[in-house]
Coordinates of C-alpha atoms and ligand atoms in Angstrom, one line a residue:
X1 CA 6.0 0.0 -35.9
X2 CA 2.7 -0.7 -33.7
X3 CA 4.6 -0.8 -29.9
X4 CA 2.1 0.8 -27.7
X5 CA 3.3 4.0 -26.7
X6 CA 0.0 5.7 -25.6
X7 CA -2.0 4.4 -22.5
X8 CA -5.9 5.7 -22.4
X9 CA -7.3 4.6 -18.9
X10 CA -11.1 4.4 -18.8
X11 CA -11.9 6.1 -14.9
X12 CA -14.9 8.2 -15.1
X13 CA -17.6 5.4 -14.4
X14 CA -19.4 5.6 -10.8
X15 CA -18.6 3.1 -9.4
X16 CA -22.2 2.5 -7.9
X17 CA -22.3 -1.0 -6.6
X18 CA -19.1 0.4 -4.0
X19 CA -21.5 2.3 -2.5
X20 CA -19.1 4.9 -1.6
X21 CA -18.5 8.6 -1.4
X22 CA -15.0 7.9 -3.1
X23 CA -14.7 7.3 -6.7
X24 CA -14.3 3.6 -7.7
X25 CA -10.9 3.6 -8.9
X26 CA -9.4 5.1 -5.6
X27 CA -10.5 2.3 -3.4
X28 CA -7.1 1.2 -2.7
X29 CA -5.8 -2.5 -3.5
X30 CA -2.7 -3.1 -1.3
X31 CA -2.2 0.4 0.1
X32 CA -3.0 1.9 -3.3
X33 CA -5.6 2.8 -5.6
X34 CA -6.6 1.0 -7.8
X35 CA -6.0 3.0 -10.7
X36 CA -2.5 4.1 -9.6
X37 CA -2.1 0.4 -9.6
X38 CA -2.9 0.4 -13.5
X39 CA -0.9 3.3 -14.5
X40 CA 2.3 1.5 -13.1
X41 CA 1.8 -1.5 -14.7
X42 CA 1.0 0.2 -18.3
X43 CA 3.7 2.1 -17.4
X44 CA 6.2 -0.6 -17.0
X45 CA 4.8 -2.3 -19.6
X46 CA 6.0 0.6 -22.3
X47 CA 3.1 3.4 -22.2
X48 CA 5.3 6.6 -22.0
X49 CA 2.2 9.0 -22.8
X50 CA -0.8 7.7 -20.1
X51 CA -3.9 9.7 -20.7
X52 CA -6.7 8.7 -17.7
X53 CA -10.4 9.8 -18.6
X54 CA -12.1 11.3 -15.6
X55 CA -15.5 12.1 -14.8
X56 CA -17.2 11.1 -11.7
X57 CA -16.0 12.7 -8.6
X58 CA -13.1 13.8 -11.1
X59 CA -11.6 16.6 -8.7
X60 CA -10.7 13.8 -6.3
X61 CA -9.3 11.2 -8.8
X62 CA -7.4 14.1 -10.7
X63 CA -5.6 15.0 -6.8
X64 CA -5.1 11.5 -6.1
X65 CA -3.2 11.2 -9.1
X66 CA -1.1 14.8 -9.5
X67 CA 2.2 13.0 -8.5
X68 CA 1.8 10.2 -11.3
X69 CA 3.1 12.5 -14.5
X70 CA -0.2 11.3 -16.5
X71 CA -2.6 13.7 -18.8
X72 CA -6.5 13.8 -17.6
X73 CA -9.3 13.8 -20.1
X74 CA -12.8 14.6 -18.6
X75 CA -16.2 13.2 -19.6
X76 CA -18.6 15.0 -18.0
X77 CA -21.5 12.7 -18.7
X78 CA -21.1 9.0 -19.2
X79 CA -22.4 7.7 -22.4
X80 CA -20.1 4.9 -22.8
X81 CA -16.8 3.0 -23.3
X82 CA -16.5 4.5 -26.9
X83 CA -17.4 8.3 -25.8
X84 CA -14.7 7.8 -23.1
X85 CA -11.7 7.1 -25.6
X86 CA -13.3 9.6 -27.6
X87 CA -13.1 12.7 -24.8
X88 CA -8.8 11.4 -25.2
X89 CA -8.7 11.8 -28.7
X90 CA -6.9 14.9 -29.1
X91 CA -4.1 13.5 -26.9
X92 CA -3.7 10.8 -29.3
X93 CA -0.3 10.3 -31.4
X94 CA -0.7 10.3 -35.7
X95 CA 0.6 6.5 -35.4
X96 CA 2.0 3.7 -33.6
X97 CA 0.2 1.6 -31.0
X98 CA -2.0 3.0 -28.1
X99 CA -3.7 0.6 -25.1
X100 CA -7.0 1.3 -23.9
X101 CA -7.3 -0.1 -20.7
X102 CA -9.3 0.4 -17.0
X103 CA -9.0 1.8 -13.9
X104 CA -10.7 -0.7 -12.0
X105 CA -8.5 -3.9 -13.0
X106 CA -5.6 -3.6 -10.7
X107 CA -4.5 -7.0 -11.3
X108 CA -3.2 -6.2 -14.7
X109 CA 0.6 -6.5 -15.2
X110 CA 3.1 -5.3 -16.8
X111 CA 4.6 -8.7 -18.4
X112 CA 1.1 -9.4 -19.6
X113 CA 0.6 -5.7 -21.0
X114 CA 3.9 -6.6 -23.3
X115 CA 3.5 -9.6 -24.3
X116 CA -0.1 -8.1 -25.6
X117 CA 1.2 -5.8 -27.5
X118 CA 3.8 -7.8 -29.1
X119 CA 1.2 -9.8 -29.9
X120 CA -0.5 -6.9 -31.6
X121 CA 2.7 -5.6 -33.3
X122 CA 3.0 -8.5 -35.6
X123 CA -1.0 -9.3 -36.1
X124 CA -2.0 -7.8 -39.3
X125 CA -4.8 -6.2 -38.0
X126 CA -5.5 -2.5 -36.8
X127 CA -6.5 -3.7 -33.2
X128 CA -6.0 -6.7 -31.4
X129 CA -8.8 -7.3 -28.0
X130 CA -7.0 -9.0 -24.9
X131 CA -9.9 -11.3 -23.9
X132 CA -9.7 -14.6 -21.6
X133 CA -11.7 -17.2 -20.5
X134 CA -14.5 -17.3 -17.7
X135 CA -16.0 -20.6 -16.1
X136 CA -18.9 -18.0 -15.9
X137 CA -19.1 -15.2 -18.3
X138 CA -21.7 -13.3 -17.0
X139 CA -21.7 -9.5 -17.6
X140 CA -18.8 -9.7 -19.6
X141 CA -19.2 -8.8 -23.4
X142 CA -18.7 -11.9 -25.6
X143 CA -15.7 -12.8 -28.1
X144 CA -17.5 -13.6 -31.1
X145 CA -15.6 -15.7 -33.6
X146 CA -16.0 -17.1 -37.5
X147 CA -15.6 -20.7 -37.9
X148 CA -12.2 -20.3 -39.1
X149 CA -11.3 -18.9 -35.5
X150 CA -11.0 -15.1 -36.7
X151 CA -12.2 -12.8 -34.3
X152 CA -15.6 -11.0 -35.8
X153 CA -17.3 -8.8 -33.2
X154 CA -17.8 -8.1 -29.4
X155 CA -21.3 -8.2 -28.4
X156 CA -22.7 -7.1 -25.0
X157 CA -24.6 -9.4 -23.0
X158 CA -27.3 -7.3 -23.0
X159 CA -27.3 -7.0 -26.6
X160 CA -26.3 -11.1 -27.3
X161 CA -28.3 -13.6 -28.4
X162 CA -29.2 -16.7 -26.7
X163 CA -26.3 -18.4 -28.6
X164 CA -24.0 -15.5 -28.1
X165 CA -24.4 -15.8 -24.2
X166 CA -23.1 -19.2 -24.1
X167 CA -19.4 -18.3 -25.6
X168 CA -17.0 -18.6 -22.2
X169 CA -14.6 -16.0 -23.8
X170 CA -14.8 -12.7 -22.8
X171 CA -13.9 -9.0 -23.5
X172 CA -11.0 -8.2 -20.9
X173 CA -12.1 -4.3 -21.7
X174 CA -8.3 -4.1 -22.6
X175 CA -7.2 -3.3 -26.4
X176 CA -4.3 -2.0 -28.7
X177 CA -5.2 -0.1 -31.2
X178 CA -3.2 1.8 -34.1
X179 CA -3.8 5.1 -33.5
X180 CA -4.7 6.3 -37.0
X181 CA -7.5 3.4 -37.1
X182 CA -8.7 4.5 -33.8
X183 CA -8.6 8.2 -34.6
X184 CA -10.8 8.1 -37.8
X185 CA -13.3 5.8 -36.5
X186 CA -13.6 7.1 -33.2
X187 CA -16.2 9.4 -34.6
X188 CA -18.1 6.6 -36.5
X189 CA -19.4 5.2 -33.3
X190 CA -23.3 5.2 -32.7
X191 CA -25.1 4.3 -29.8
X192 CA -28.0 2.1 -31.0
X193 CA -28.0 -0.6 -29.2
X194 CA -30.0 -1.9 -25.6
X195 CA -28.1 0.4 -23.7
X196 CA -27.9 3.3 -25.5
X197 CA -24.1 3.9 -25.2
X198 CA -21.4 4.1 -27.3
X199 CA -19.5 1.7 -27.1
X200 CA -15.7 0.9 -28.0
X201 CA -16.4 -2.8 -28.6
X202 CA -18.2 -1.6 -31.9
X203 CA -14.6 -1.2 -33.6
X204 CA -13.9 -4.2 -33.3
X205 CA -17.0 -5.0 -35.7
X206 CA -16.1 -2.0 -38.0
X207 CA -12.4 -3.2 -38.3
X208 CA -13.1 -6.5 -39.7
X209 CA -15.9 -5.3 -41.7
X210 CA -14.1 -2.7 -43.5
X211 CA -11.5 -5.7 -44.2
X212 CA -8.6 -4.0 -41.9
X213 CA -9.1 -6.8 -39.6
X214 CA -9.5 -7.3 -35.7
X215 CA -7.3 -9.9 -33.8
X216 CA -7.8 -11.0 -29.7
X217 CA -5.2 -12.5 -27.7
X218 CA -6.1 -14.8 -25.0
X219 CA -4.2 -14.2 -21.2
X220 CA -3.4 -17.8 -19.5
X221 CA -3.9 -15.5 -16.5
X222 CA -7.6 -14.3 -15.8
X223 CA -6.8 -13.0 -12.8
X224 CA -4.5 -10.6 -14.3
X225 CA -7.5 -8.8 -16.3
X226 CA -10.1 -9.2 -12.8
X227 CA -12.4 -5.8 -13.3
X228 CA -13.7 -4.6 -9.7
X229 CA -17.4 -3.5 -9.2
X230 CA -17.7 -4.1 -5.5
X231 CA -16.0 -4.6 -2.5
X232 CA -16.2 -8.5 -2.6
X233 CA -14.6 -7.8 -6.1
X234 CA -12.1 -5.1 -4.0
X235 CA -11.2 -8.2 -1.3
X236 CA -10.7 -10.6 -4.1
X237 CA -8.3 -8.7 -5.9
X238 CA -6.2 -7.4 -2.6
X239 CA -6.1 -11.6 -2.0
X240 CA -4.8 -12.1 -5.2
X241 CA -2.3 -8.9 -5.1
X242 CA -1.6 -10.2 -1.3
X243 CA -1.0 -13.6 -2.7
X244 CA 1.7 -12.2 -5.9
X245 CA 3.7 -10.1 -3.1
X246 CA 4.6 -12.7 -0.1
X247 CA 5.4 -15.7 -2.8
X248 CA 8.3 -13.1 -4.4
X249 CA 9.1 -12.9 -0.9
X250 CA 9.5 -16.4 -0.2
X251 CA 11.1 -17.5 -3.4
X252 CA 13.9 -14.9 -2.6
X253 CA 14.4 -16.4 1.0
X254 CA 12.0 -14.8 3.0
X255 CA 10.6 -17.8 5.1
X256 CA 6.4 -17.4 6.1
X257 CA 4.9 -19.3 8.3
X258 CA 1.5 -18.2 7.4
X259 CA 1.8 -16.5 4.5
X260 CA -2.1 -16.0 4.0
X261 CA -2.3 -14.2 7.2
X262 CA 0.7 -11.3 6.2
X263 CA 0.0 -8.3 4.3
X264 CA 3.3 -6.9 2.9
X265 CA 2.7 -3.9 0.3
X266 CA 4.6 -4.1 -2.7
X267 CA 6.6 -1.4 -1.8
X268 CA 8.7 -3.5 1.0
X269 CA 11.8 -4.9 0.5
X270 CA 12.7 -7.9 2.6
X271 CA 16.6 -9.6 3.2
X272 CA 16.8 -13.7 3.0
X273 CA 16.6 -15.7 5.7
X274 CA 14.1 -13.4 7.8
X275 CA 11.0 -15.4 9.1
X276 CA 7.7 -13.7 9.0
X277 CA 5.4 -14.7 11.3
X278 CA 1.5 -14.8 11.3
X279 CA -0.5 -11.5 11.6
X280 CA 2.5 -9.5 10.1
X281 CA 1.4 -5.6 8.6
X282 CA 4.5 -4.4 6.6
X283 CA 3.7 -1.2 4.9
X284 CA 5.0 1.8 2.6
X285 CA 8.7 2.6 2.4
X286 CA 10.0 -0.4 4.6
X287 CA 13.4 -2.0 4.2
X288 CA 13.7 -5.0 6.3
X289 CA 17.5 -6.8 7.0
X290 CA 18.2 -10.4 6.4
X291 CA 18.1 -13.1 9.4
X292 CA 15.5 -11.0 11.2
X293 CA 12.5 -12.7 13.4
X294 CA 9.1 -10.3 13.1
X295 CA 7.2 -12.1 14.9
X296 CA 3.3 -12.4 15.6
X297 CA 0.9 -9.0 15.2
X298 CA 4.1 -6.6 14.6
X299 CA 3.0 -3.4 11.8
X300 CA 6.3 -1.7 10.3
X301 CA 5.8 1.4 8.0
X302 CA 8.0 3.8 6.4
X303 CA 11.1 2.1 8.2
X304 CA 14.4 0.2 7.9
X305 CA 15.2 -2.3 9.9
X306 CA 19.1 -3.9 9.9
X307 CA 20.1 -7.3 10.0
X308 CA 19.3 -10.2 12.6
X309 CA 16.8 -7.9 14.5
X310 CA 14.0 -9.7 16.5
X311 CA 10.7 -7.8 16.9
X312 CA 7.7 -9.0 18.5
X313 CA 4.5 -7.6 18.9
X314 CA 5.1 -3.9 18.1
X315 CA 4.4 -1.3 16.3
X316 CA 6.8 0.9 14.1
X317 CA 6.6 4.0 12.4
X318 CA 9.4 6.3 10.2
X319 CA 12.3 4.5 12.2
X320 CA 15.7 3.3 12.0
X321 CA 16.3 0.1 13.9
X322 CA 19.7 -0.6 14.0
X323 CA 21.3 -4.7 13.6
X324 CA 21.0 -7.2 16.2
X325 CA 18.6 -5.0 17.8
X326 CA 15.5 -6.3 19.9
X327 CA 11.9 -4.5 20.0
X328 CA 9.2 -5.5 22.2
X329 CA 6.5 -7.2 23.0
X330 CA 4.5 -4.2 22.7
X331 CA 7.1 -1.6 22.2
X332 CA 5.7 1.3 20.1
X333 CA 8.5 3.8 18.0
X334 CA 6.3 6.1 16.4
X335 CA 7.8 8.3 13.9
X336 CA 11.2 10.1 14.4
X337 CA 13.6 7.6 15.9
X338 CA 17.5 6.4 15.1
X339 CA 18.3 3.4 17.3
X340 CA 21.3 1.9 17.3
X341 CA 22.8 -1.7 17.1
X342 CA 22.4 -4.3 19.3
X343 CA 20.2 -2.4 21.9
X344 CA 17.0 -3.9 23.9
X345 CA 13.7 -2.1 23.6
X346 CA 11.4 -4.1 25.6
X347 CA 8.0 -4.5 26.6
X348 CA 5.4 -1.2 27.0
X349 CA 8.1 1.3 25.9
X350 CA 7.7 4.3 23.8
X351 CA 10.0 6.2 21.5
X352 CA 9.2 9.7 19.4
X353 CA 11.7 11.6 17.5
X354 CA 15.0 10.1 19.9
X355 CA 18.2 8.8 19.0
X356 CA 19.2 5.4 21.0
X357 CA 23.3 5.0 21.0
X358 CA 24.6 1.5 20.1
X359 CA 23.7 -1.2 22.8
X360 CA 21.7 1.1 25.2
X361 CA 18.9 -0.3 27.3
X362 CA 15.1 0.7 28.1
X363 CA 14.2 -3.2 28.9
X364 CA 10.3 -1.8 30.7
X365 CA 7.9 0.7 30.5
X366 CA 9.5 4.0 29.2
X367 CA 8.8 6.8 27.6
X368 CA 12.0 8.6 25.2
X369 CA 10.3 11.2 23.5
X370 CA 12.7 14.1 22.2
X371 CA 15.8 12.4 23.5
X372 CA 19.2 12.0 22.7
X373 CA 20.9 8.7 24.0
X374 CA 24.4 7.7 23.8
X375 CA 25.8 4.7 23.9
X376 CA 26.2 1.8 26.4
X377 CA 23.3 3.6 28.7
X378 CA 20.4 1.8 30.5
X379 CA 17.3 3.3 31.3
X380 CA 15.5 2.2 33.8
X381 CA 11.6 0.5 34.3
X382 CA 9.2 3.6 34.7
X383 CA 11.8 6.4 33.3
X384 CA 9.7 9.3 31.5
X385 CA 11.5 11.9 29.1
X386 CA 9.0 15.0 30.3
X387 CA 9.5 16.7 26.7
X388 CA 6.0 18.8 26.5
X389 CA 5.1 21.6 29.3
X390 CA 1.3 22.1 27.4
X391 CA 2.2 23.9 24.8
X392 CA 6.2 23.5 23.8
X393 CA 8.7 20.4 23.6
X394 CA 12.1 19.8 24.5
X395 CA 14.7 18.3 24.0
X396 CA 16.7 16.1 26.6
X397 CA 20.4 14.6 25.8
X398 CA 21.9 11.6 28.0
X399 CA 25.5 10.8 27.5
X400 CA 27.1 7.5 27.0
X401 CA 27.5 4.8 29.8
X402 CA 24.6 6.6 31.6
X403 CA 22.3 5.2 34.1
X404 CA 18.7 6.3 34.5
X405 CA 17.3 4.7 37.4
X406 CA 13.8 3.4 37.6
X407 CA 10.8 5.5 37.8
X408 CA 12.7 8.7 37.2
X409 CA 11.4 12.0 35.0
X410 CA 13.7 13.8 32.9
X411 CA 12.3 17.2 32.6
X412 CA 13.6 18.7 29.4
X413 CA 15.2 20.8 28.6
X414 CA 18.1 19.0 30.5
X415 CA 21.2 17.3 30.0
X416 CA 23.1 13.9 31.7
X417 CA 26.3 13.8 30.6
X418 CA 28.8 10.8 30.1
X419 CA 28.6 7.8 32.7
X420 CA 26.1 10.3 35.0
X421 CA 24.3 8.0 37.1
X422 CA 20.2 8.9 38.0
X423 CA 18.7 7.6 41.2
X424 CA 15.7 5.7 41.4
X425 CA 12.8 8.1 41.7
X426 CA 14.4 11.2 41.3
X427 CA 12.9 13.8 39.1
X428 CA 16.1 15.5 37.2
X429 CA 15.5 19.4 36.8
X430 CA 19.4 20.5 36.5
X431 CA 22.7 19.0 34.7
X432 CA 24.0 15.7 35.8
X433 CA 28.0 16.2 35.7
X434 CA 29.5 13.6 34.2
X435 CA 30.4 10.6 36.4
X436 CA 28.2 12.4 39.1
X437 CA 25.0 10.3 41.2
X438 CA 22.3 12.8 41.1
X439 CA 19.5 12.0 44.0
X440 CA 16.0 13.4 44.0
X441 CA 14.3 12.2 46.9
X442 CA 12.3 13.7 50.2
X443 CA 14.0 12.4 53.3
X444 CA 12.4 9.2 54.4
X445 CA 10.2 8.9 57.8
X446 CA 8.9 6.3 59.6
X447 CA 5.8 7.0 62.4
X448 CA 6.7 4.2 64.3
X449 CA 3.4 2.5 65.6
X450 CA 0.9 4.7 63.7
X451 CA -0.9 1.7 62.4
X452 CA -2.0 0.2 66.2
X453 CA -2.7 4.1 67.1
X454 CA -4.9 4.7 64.2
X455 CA -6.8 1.4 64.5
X456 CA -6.1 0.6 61.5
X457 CA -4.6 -3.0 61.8
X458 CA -6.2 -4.9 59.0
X459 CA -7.2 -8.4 59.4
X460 CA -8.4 -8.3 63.0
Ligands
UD1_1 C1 -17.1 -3.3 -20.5 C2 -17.1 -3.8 -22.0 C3 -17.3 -5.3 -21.9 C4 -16.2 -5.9 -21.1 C5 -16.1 -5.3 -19.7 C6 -14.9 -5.8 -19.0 C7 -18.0 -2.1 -23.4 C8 -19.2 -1.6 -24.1 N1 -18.2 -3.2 -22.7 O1 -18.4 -3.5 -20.0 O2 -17.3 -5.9 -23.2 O3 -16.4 -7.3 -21.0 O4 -16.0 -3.9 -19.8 O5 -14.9 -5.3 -17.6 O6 -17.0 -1.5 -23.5 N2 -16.3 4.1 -18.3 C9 -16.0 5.4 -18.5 N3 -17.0 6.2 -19.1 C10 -18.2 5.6 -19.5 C11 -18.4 4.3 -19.3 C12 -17.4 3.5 -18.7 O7 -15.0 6.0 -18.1 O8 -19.0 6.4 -20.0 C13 -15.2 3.3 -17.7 C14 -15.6 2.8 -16.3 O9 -15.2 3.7 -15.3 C15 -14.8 1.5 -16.2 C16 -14.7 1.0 -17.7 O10 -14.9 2.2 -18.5 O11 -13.5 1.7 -15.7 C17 -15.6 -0.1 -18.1 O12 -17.0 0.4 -17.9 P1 -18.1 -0.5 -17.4 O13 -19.4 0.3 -17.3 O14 -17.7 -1.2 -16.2 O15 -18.3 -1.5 -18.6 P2 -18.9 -2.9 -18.6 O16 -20.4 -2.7 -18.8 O17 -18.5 -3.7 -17.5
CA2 CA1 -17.0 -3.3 -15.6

């Protein structure tokens, strides 16, 4: 029984040509790095026991990864693929299967990753190379074959002949091995050759010479093994990971009418027959309702919208929108917020940490921060929830069928209770009773001719 039970990631490489302060394998890839990208897939793909070799900037990759349930290996200096694996070795099982795979190939998948190792499972030999074909093979290390087609060695480029360079198939960096092979000639390695590192590509050599036999299985897909040395590399694979995630979507009913122009992380989950349009940012934890219109520039994160929901230009953060509700243009609900169904948020207004009852109103330029709306309530152009007094907030609670007139404060702490009604400019200190008009205004005045007296009369 070979099934590949044991996952060693290679991650301890610089990552020079990022030129970055962050290790390589944290550059994220669709909201993730790229290695946490790897460790699902291998995951998924039947590794239960994932071992990731560390090295440089290894404090920041090992706290990256604490939530992932994975073993860390360190090589403090960086003498090759083969020292790498060999820095794992005591985390390695007696026998069965184990993958070898790196950090910086987020494109791998998990279907791929299984159908390799069945592969290897019924090959006869004691490792089996995941290689695939390149238009242009430069940099990779070369699959070198006998005439008879059996795999025979890896050699570097730097180490190939003229002949050698030519071959189009390359070394994916991805193997199984069976564990007891790789174990006992782990320590066999040697580092003479043009780059004076050991390398892991040597056992391929050593299996087939010592007659245990090597085997390499070609992907249709070489996308799927993409490694990423810079941040051209980074973009390509984001398009191709951008690409995978909105054509799910749309063959599960999610219509796009740019789909190249969307970024949706893999994390989002999407109901059928909502229409995405371009410029779209869906992030993190997002649950989005079937029949909904997002339209044009609108970012959602962390939130769940219902059903039949139209949003247009906004922005959303950690919020509950409730069915048939309508956001924006240019409504921001940063994080904190429970609104209802079938209410109207409209254009320039702001939510924090309120509650909006079922089919209340704030249709212009409002601020609800710290509030508690019922239901059935309007709230009018210009209305400001005054929750912060410098240094604490408060909350302020409006009943149901409520009626905030334009340009009027709420100074929190403070209630309006059930069908209270708000006059336009008033500045609300004190309870509003229930049913009650509460009026906040200076009396008016009028200095009748003050214009003419002041020579002020504009136009003459
Ligand atoms: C390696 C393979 C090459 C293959 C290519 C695929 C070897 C000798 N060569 O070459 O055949 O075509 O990958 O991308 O294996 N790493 C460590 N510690 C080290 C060296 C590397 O952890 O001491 C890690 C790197 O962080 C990286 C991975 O191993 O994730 C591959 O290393 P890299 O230096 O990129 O290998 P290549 O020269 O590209
Ligand atoms: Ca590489």
């Amino acid at each position: 029984m070979k099934g590949c039970n044991t996952a060693v990631i290679l991650a301890a490489g610089a990552g020079t040509r990022m030129k970055s302060e962050k290790p390589k394998v944290l550059h994220e890839v669709m909201g993730r790095p790229m290695v946490s990208h790897v460790i699902a897939q291998v995951r998924a793909g039947g590794a239960e026991n994932i071992i990731v070799v560390v090295g440089h900037g290894s404090e920041k990759v090992t706290a990256a990864l604490k939530e992932e349930n994975v073993q860390f290996a360190v090589q403090t200096e960086q003498l090759g693929t083969g020292h790498a694996v060999m820095q794992a070795a005591e985390f390695l099982p007696e026998d069965g299967g184990v993958f070898v795979l790196c950090g910086d190939t987020p494109l791998v998948t998990a279907d791929m990753l299984k159908e390799f190792a069945a592969y290897h499972e019924k090959s006869a030999g004691v490792l089996t190379v995941l290689t695939a074909g390149m238009d242009d093979p430069t940099g990779y290390g070369r699959i070198i074959r006998a005439e008879d087609g059996s795999l025979l060695k890896i050699v570097e480029q730097k180490d190939a002949t003229e002949e050698e360079r030519a071959v189009k198939e390359i070394n994916s960096g991805m193997f199984c091995f069976d564990a007891a092979f790789l174990k006992e000639s782990l320590p066999k390695l040697s580092n003479d050759n043009a780059q004076q590192e050991y390398y892991i590509t040597d056992l391929v050599g050593m299996a087939v010479e010592s007659g245990r036999g090597a085997a390499a299985w070609q992907t249709a897909d070489p996308d799927a093994i993409m490694g990423v040395n810079n941040r051209v590399q980074l973009a390509k694979a984001g398009a191709v990971m951008r690409r995978r995630i909105v054509e799910k979507h749309m063959m599960a009913g999610v219509t796009m009418i740019d789909p190249d122009s969307v970024y949706i992380e893999d994390s989002v989950e999407i109901g059928p027959d909502t229409e995405i349009w371009p410029g779209v940012v869906l992030r993190g934890n997002t649950v989005i309702g079937s029949g909904c219109v997002i339209r044009k520039d609108t970012e959602i994160t962390d939130s769940t919208i219902g059903d039949r929901v139209e949003i247009q230009r906004s922005v959303i953060k950690e919020t509950k929108v409730g069915s048939m509700t309508t956001v924006g243009p240019f409504a921001y609900l940063r994080p904190g917020n429970v609104i209802g169904e079938d209410c109207r948020i409209g254009d320039f207004v702001e939510f924090k940490n309120s509650t909006f009852g079922d089919r209340s109103k704030a249709s212009h330029l409002a601020y609800i921060g710290d509030g508690d709306v019922g239901t059935d309530c309007n709230i009018g152009c210009g209305v400001v929830f005054v929750n912060y007094d410098g240094k604490h907030k408060f909350r302020s609670t409006v009943g149901d069928r409520a009626f905030i007139g334009s340009n009027s404060n709420l100074v929190a702490p403070v209630s309006v209770q059930d069908d209270g009604y708000v006059a336009a400019g008033s500045t609300v200190t004190k309870e509003v009773h229930a049913g009650a008009l509460y009026l906040e205004r200076a009396e008016e005045k009028q200095l009748e001719g003050w214009v003419e007296r002041k020579g002020l009369k504009r136009g003459e």
